[in-house]
mmCIF file of C-alpha atoms and ligand atoms in Angstrom:
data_model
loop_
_atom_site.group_PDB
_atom_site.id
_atom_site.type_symbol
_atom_site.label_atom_id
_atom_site.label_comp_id
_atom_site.label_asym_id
_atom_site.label_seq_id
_atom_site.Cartn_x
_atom_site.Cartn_y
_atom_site.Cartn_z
ATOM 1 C CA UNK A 174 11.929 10.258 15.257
ATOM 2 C CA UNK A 175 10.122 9.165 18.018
ATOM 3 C CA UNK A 176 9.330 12.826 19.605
ATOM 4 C CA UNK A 177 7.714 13.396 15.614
ATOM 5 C CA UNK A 178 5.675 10.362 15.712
ATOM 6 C CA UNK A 179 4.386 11.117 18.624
ATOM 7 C CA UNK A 180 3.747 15.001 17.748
ATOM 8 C CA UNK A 181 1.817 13.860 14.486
ATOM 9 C CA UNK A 182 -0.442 11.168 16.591
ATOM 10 C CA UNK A 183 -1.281 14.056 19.147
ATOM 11 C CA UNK A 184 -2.419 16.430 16.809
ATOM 12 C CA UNK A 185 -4.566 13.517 14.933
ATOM 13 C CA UNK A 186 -6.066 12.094 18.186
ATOM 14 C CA UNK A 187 -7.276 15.787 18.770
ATOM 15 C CA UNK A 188 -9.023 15.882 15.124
ATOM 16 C CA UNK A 189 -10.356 12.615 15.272
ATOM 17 C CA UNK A 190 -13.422 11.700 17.445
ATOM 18 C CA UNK A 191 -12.603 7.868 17.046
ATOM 19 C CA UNK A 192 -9.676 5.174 17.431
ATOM 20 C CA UNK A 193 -9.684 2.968 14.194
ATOM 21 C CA UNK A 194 -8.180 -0.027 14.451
ATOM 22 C CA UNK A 195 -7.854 -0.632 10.538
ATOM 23 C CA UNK A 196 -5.705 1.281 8.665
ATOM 24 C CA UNK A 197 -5.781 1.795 4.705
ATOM 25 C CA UNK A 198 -3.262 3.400 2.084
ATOM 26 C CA UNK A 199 -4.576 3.878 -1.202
ATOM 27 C CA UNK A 200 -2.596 3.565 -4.679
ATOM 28 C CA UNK A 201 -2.265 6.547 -6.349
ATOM 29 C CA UNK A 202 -5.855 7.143 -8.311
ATOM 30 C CA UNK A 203 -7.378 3.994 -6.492
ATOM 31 C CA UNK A 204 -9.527 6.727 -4.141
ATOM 32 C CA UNK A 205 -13.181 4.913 -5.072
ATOM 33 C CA UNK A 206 -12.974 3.080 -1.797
ATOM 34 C CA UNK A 207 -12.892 6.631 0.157
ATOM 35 C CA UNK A 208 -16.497 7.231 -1.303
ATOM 36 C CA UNK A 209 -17.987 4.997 0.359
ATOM 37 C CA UNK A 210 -16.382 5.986 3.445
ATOM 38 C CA UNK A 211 -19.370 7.924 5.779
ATOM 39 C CA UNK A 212 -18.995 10.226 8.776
ATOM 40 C CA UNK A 213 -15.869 11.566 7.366
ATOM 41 C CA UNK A 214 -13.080 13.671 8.383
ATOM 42 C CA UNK A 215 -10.509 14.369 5.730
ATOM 43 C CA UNK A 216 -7.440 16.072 6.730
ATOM 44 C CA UNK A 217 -5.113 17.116 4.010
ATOM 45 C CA UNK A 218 -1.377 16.053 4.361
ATOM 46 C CA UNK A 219 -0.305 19.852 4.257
ATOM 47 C CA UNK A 220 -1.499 20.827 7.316
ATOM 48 C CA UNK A 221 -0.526 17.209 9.318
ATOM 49 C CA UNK A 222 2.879 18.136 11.370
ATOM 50 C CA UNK A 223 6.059 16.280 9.784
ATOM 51 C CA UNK A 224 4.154 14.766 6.996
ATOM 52 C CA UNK A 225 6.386 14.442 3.945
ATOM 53 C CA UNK A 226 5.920 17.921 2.156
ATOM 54 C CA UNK A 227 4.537 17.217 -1.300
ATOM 55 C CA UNK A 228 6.869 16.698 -4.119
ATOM 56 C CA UNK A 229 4.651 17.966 -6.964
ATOM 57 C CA UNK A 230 2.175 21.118 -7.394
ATOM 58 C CA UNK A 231 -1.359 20.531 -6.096
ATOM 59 C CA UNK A 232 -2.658 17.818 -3.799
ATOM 60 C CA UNK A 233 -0.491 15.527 -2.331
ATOM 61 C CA UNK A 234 -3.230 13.808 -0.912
ATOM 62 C CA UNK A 235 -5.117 13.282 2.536
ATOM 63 C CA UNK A 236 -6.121 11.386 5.660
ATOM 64 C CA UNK A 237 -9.845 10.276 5.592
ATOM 65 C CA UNK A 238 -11.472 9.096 8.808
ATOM 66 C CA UNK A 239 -14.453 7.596 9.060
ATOM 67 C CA UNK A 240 -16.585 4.652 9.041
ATOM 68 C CA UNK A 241 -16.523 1.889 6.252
ATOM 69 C CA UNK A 242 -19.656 -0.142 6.973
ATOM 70 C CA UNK A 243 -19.768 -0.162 10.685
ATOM 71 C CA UNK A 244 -15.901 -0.211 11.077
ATOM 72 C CA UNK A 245 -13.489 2.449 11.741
ATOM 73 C CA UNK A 246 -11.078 3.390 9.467
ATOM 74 C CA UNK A 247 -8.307 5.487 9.088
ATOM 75 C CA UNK A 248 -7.325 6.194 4.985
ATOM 76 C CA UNK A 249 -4.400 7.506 3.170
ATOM 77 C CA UNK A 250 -5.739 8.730 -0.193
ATOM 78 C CA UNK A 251 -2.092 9.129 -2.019
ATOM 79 C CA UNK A 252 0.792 7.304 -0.362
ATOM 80 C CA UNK A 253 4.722 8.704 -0.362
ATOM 81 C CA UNK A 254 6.733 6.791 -3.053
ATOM 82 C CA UNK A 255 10.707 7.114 -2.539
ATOM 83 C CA UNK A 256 11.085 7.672 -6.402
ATOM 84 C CA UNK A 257 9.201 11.206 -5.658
ATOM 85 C CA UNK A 258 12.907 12.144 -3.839
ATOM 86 C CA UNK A 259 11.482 11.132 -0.376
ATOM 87 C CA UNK A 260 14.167 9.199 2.022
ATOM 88 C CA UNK A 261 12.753 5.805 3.411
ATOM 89 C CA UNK A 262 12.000 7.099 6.858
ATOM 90 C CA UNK A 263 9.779 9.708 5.405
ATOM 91 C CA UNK A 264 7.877 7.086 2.810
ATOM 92 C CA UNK A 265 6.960 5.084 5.871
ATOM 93 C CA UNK A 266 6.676 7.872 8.828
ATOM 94 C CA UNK A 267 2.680 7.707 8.238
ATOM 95 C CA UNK A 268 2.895 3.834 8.816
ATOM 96 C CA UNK A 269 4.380 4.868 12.446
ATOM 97 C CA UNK A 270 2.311 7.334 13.196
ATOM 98 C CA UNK A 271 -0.960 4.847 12.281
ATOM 99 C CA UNK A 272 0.664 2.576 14.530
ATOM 100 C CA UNK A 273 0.872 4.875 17.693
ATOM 101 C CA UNK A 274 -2.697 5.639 16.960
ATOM 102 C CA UNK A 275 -3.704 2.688 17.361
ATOM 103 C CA UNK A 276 -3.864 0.866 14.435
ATOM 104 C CA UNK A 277 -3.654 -2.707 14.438
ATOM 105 C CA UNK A 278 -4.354 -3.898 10.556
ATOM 106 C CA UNK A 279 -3.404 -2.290 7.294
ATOM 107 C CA UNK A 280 -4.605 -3.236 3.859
ATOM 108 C CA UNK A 281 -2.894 -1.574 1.164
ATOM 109 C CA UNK A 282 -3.279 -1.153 -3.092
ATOM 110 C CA UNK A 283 -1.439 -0.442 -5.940
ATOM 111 C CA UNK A 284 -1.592 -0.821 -9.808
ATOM 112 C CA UNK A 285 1.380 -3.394 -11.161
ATOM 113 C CA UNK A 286 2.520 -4.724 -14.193
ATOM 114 C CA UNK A 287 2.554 -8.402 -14.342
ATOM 115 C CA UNK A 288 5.019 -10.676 -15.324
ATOM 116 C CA UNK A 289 3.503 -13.942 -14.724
ATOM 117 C CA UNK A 290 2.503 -14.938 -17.971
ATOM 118 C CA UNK A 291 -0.891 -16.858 -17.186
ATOM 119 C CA UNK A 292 -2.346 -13.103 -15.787
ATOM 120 C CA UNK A 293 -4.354 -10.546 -17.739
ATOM 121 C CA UNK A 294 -4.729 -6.988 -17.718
ATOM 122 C CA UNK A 295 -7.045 -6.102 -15.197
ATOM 123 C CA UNK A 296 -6.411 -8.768 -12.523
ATOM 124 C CA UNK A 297 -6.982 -8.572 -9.087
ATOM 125 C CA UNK A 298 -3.807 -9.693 -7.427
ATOM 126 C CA UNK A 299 -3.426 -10.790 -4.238
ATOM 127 C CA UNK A 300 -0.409 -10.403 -2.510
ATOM 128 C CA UNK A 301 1.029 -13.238 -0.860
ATOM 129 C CA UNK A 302 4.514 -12.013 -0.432
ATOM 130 C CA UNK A 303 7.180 -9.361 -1.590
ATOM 131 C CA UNK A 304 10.585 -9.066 -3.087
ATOM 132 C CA UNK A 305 12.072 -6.222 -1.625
ATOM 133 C CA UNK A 306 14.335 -4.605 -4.474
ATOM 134 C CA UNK A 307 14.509 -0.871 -2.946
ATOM 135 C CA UNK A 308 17.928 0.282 -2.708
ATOM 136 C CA UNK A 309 17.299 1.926 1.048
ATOM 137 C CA UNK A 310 15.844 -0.108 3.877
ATOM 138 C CA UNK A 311 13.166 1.870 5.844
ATOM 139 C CA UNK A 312 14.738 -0.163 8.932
ATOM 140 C CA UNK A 313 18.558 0.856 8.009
ATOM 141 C CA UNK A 314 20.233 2.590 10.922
ATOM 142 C CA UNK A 315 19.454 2.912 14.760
ATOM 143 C CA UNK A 316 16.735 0.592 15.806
ATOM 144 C CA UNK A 317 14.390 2.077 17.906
ATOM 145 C CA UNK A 318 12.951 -0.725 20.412
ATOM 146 C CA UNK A 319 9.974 0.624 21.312
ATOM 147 C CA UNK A 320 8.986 0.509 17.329
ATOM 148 C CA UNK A 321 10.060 -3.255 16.796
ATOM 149 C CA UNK A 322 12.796 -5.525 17.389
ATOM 150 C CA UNK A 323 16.172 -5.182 15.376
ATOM 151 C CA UNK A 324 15.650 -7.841 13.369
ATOM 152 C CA UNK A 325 12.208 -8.206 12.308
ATOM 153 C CA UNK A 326 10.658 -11.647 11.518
ATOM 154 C CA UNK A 327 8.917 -11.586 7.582
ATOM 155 C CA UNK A 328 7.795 -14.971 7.084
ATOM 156 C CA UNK A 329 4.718 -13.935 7.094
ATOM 157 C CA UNK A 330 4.472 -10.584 5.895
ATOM 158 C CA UNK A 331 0.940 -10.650 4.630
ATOM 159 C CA UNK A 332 -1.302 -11.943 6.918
ATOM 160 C CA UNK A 333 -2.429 -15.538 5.859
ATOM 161 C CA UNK A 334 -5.842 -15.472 7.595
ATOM 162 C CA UNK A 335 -6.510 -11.763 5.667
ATOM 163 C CA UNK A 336 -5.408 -13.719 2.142
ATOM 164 C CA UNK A 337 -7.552 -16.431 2.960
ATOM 165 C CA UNK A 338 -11.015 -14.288 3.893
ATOM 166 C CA UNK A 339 -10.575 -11.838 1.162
ATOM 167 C CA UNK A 340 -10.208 -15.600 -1.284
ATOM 168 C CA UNK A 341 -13.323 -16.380 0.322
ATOM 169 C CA UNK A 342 -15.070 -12.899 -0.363
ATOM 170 C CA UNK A 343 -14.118 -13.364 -4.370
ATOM 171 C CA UNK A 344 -15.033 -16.521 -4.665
ATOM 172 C CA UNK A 345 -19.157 -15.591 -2.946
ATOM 173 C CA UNK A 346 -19.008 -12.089 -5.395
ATOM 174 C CA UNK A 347 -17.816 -13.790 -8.320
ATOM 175 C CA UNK A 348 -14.500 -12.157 -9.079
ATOM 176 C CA UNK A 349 -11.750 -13.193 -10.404
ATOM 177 C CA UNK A 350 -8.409 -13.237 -8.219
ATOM 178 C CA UNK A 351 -4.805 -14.838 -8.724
ATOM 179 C CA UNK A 352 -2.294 -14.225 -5.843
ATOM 180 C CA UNK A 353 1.572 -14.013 -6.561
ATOM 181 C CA UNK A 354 4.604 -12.101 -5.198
ATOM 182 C CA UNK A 355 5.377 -8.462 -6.007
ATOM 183 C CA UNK A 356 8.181 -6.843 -6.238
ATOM 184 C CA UNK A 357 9.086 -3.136 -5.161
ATOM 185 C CA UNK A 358 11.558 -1.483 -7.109
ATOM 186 C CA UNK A 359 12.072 2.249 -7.188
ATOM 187 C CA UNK A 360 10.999 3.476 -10.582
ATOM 188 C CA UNK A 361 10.164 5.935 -11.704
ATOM 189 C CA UNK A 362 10.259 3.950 -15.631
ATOM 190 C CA UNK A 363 8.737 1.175 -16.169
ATOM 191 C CA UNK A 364 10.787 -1.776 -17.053
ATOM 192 C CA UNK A 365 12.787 -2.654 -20.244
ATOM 193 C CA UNK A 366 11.844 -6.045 -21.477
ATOM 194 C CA UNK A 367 15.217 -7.438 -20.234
ATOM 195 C CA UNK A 368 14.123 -6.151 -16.636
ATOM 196 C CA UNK A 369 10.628 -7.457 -16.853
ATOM 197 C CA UNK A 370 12.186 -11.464 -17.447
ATOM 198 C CA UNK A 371 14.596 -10.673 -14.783
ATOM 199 C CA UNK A 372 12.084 -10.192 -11.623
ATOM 200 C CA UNK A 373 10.281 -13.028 -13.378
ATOM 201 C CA UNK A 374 13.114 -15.090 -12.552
ATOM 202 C CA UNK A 375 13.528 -14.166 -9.125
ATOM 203 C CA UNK A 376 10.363 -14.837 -8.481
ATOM 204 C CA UNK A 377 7.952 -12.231 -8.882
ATOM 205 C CA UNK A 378 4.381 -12.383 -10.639
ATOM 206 C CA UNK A 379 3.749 -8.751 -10.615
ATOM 207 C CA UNK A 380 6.357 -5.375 -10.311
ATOM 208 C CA UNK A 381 5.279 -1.532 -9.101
ATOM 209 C CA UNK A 382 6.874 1.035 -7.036
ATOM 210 C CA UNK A 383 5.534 1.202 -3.695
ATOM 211 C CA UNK A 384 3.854 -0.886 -0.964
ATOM 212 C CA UNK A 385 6.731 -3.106 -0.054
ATOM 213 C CA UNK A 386 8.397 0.145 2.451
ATOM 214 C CA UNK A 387 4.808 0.599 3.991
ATOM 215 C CA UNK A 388 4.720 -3.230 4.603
ATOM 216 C CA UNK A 389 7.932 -3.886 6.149
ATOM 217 C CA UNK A 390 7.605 -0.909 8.767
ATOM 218 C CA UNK A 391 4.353 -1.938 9.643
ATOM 219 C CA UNK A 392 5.749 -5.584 10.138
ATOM 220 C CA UNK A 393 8.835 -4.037 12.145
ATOM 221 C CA UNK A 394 5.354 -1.928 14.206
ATOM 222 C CA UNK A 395 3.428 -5.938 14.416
ATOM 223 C CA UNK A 396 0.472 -4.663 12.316
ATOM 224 C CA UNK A 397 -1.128 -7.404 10.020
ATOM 225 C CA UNK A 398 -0.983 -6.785 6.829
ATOM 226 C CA UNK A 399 -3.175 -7.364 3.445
ATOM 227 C CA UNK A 400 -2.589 -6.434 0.057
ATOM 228 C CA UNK A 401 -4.095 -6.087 -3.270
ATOM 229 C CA UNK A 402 -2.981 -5.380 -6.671
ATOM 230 C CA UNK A 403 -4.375 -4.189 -9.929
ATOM 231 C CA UNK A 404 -2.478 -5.833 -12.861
ATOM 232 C CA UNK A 405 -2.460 -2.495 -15.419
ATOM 233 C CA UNK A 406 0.095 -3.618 -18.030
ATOM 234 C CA UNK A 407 1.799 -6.899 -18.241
ATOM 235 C CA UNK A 408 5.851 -7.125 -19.092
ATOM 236 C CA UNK A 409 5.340 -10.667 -20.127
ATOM 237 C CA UNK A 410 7.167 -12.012 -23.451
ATOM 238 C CA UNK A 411 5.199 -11.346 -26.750
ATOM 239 C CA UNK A 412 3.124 -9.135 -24.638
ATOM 240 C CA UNK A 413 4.790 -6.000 -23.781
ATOM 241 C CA UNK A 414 3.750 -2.783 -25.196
ATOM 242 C CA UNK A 415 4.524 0.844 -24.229
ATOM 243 C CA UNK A 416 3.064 1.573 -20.476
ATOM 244 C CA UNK A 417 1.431 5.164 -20.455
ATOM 245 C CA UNK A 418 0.660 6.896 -16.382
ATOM 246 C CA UNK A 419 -2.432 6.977 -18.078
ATOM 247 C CA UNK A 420 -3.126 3.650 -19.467
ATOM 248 C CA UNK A 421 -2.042 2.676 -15.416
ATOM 249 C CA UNK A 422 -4.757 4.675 -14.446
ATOM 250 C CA UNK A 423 -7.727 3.826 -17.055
ATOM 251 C CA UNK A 424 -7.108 -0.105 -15.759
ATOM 252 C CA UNK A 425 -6.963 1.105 -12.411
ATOM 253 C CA UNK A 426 -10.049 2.656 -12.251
ATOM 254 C CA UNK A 427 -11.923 0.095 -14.707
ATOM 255 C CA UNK A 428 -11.017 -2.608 -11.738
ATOM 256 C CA UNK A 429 -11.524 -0.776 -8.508
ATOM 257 C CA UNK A 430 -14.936 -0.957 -7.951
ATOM 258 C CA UNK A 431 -13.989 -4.834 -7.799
ATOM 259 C CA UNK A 432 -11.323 -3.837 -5.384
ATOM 260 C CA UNK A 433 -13.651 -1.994 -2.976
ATOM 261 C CA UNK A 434 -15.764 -4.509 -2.564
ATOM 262 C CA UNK A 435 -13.099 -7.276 -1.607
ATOM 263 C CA UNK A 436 -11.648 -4.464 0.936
ATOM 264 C CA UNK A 437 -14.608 -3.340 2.100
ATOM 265 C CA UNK A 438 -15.904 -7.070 3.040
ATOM 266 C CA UNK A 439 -12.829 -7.867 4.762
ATOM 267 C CA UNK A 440 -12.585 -4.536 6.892
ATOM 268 C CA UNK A 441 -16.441 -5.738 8.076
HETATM 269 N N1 HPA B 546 6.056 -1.538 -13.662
HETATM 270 C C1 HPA B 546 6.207 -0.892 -12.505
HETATM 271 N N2 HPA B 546 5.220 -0.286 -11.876
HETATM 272 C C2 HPA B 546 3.991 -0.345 -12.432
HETATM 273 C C3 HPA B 546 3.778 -1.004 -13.646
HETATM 274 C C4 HPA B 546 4.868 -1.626 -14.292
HETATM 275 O O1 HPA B 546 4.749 -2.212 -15.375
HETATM 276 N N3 HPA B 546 2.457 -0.868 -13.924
HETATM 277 C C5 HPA B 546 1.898 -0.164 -12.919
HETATM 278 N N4 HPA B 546 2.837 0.163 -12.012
#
């Protein structure tokens, strides 16, 4: 593993012209943010050595380097999810390799379906903390201690400074934000109404089916993490209706133009 990170980060640093220190993964469909990225270099996953190989027919997505404002910024447009048949190590593998390039903050998205009854579709959620409901830990079997200690710390597994500036960056723009704890759980179906009470009682305010792997390796690697959610559906009592891919996406794309800006503030 460590001979392949370090394989993947040598063929990047000779690609790339610059060493971001802020690292992005993008939910499925939630691209937008990648427009406004200038000075670009996009490198498609297919040709990157020991990148997961794409489960489905097409794109499986790409690296995007650039600048974001004045910053630079390394972006995964399409992220790894294990229910696509991909073991943990390889769902997280481009969280290691950001991390022996250099990066030292990573702000994530997804699209969720909420289960705290006082949201709406269409929120903005930030993410606080995680329930970790995976059945495979990215961190199961020989720890490596030049990646991170055995047993990692995760009391604060989103960064509490990054929650606090992106509050502050709603708040001056106007937009609407609640916070709350998601869970990760594999997918790929949505929940049954029985399943959707159940993570409400454990705790959760919103459920999807990625992030939480990305997160815990790059806790494991000491990179700071920030997170943000777009509430698509909500599995709330009285409330639930059938979830369509593409009713996930329609929200998701309504909202991320509210998204970008929060992210794009925050990486300045
Ligand atoms: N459940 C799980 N993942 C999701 C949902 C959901 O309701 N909506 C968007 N991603």
């Amino acid at each position: 593993m460590l001979s392949k990170i370090q394989e993947t980060a040598d063929f990047l640093l000779s690609k790339i012209p610059t060493r971001p220190k802020t690292g992005i993964i993008l939910g499925t469909g939630l691209g937008n943010l990648v427009t406004q990225i200038t000075d670009k270099i996009e490198i498609p996953y297919e040709i990157i050595p020991n990148f997961p190989v794409s489960t489905v027919e097409g794109h499986s997505g790409k690296l995007i380097i650039g600048k974001l404002g004045n910053v630079d910024v390394l972006a995964m447009q399409g992220r790894f999810h294990y229910y696509e048949g991909y073991d943990m190590k390889a769902v997280t593998f481009p969280v290691r390799v950001m991390k022996a390039l250099g990066i030292e903050k990573l702000l994530v998205s997804n699209a969720s379906g909420g289960v705290n009854p006082d949201f709406e579709i269409g929120d903005l959620m930030i993410i606080t903390d995680h329930i970790n409901l995976f059945p495979e830990h990215p961190l199961r079997g020989k720890n490596f201690n030049e990646l991170g200690t055995r047993f990692p710390d995760m009391s604060e597994a989103y960064s509490k400074e990054l929650i606090a500036k992106a509050k502050q960056i709603a708040k001056e723009n106007n937009i609407k934000v609640v916070e709350g704890v998601y869970v990760g759980t594999t997918g790929p179906t949505f929940e049954t109404p029985a399943e959707y009470r159940y993570f409400r009682t454990i705790g959760a305010d919103a459920v999807g089916m990625s992030t939480v792997p990305e997160v815990i390796v790059a806790n494991h690697a000491g990179i700071k993490c920030f997170g943000i959610s777009i509430v698509t559906d909500l599995g709330v009592p009285g409330k639930i209706v059938e979830v369509t891919h593409e009713e996930v996406q329609q929200i998701g794309n309504s909202v991320q133009p509210l998204m970008t800006l929060i992210m794009k503030e925050l990486i300045q």
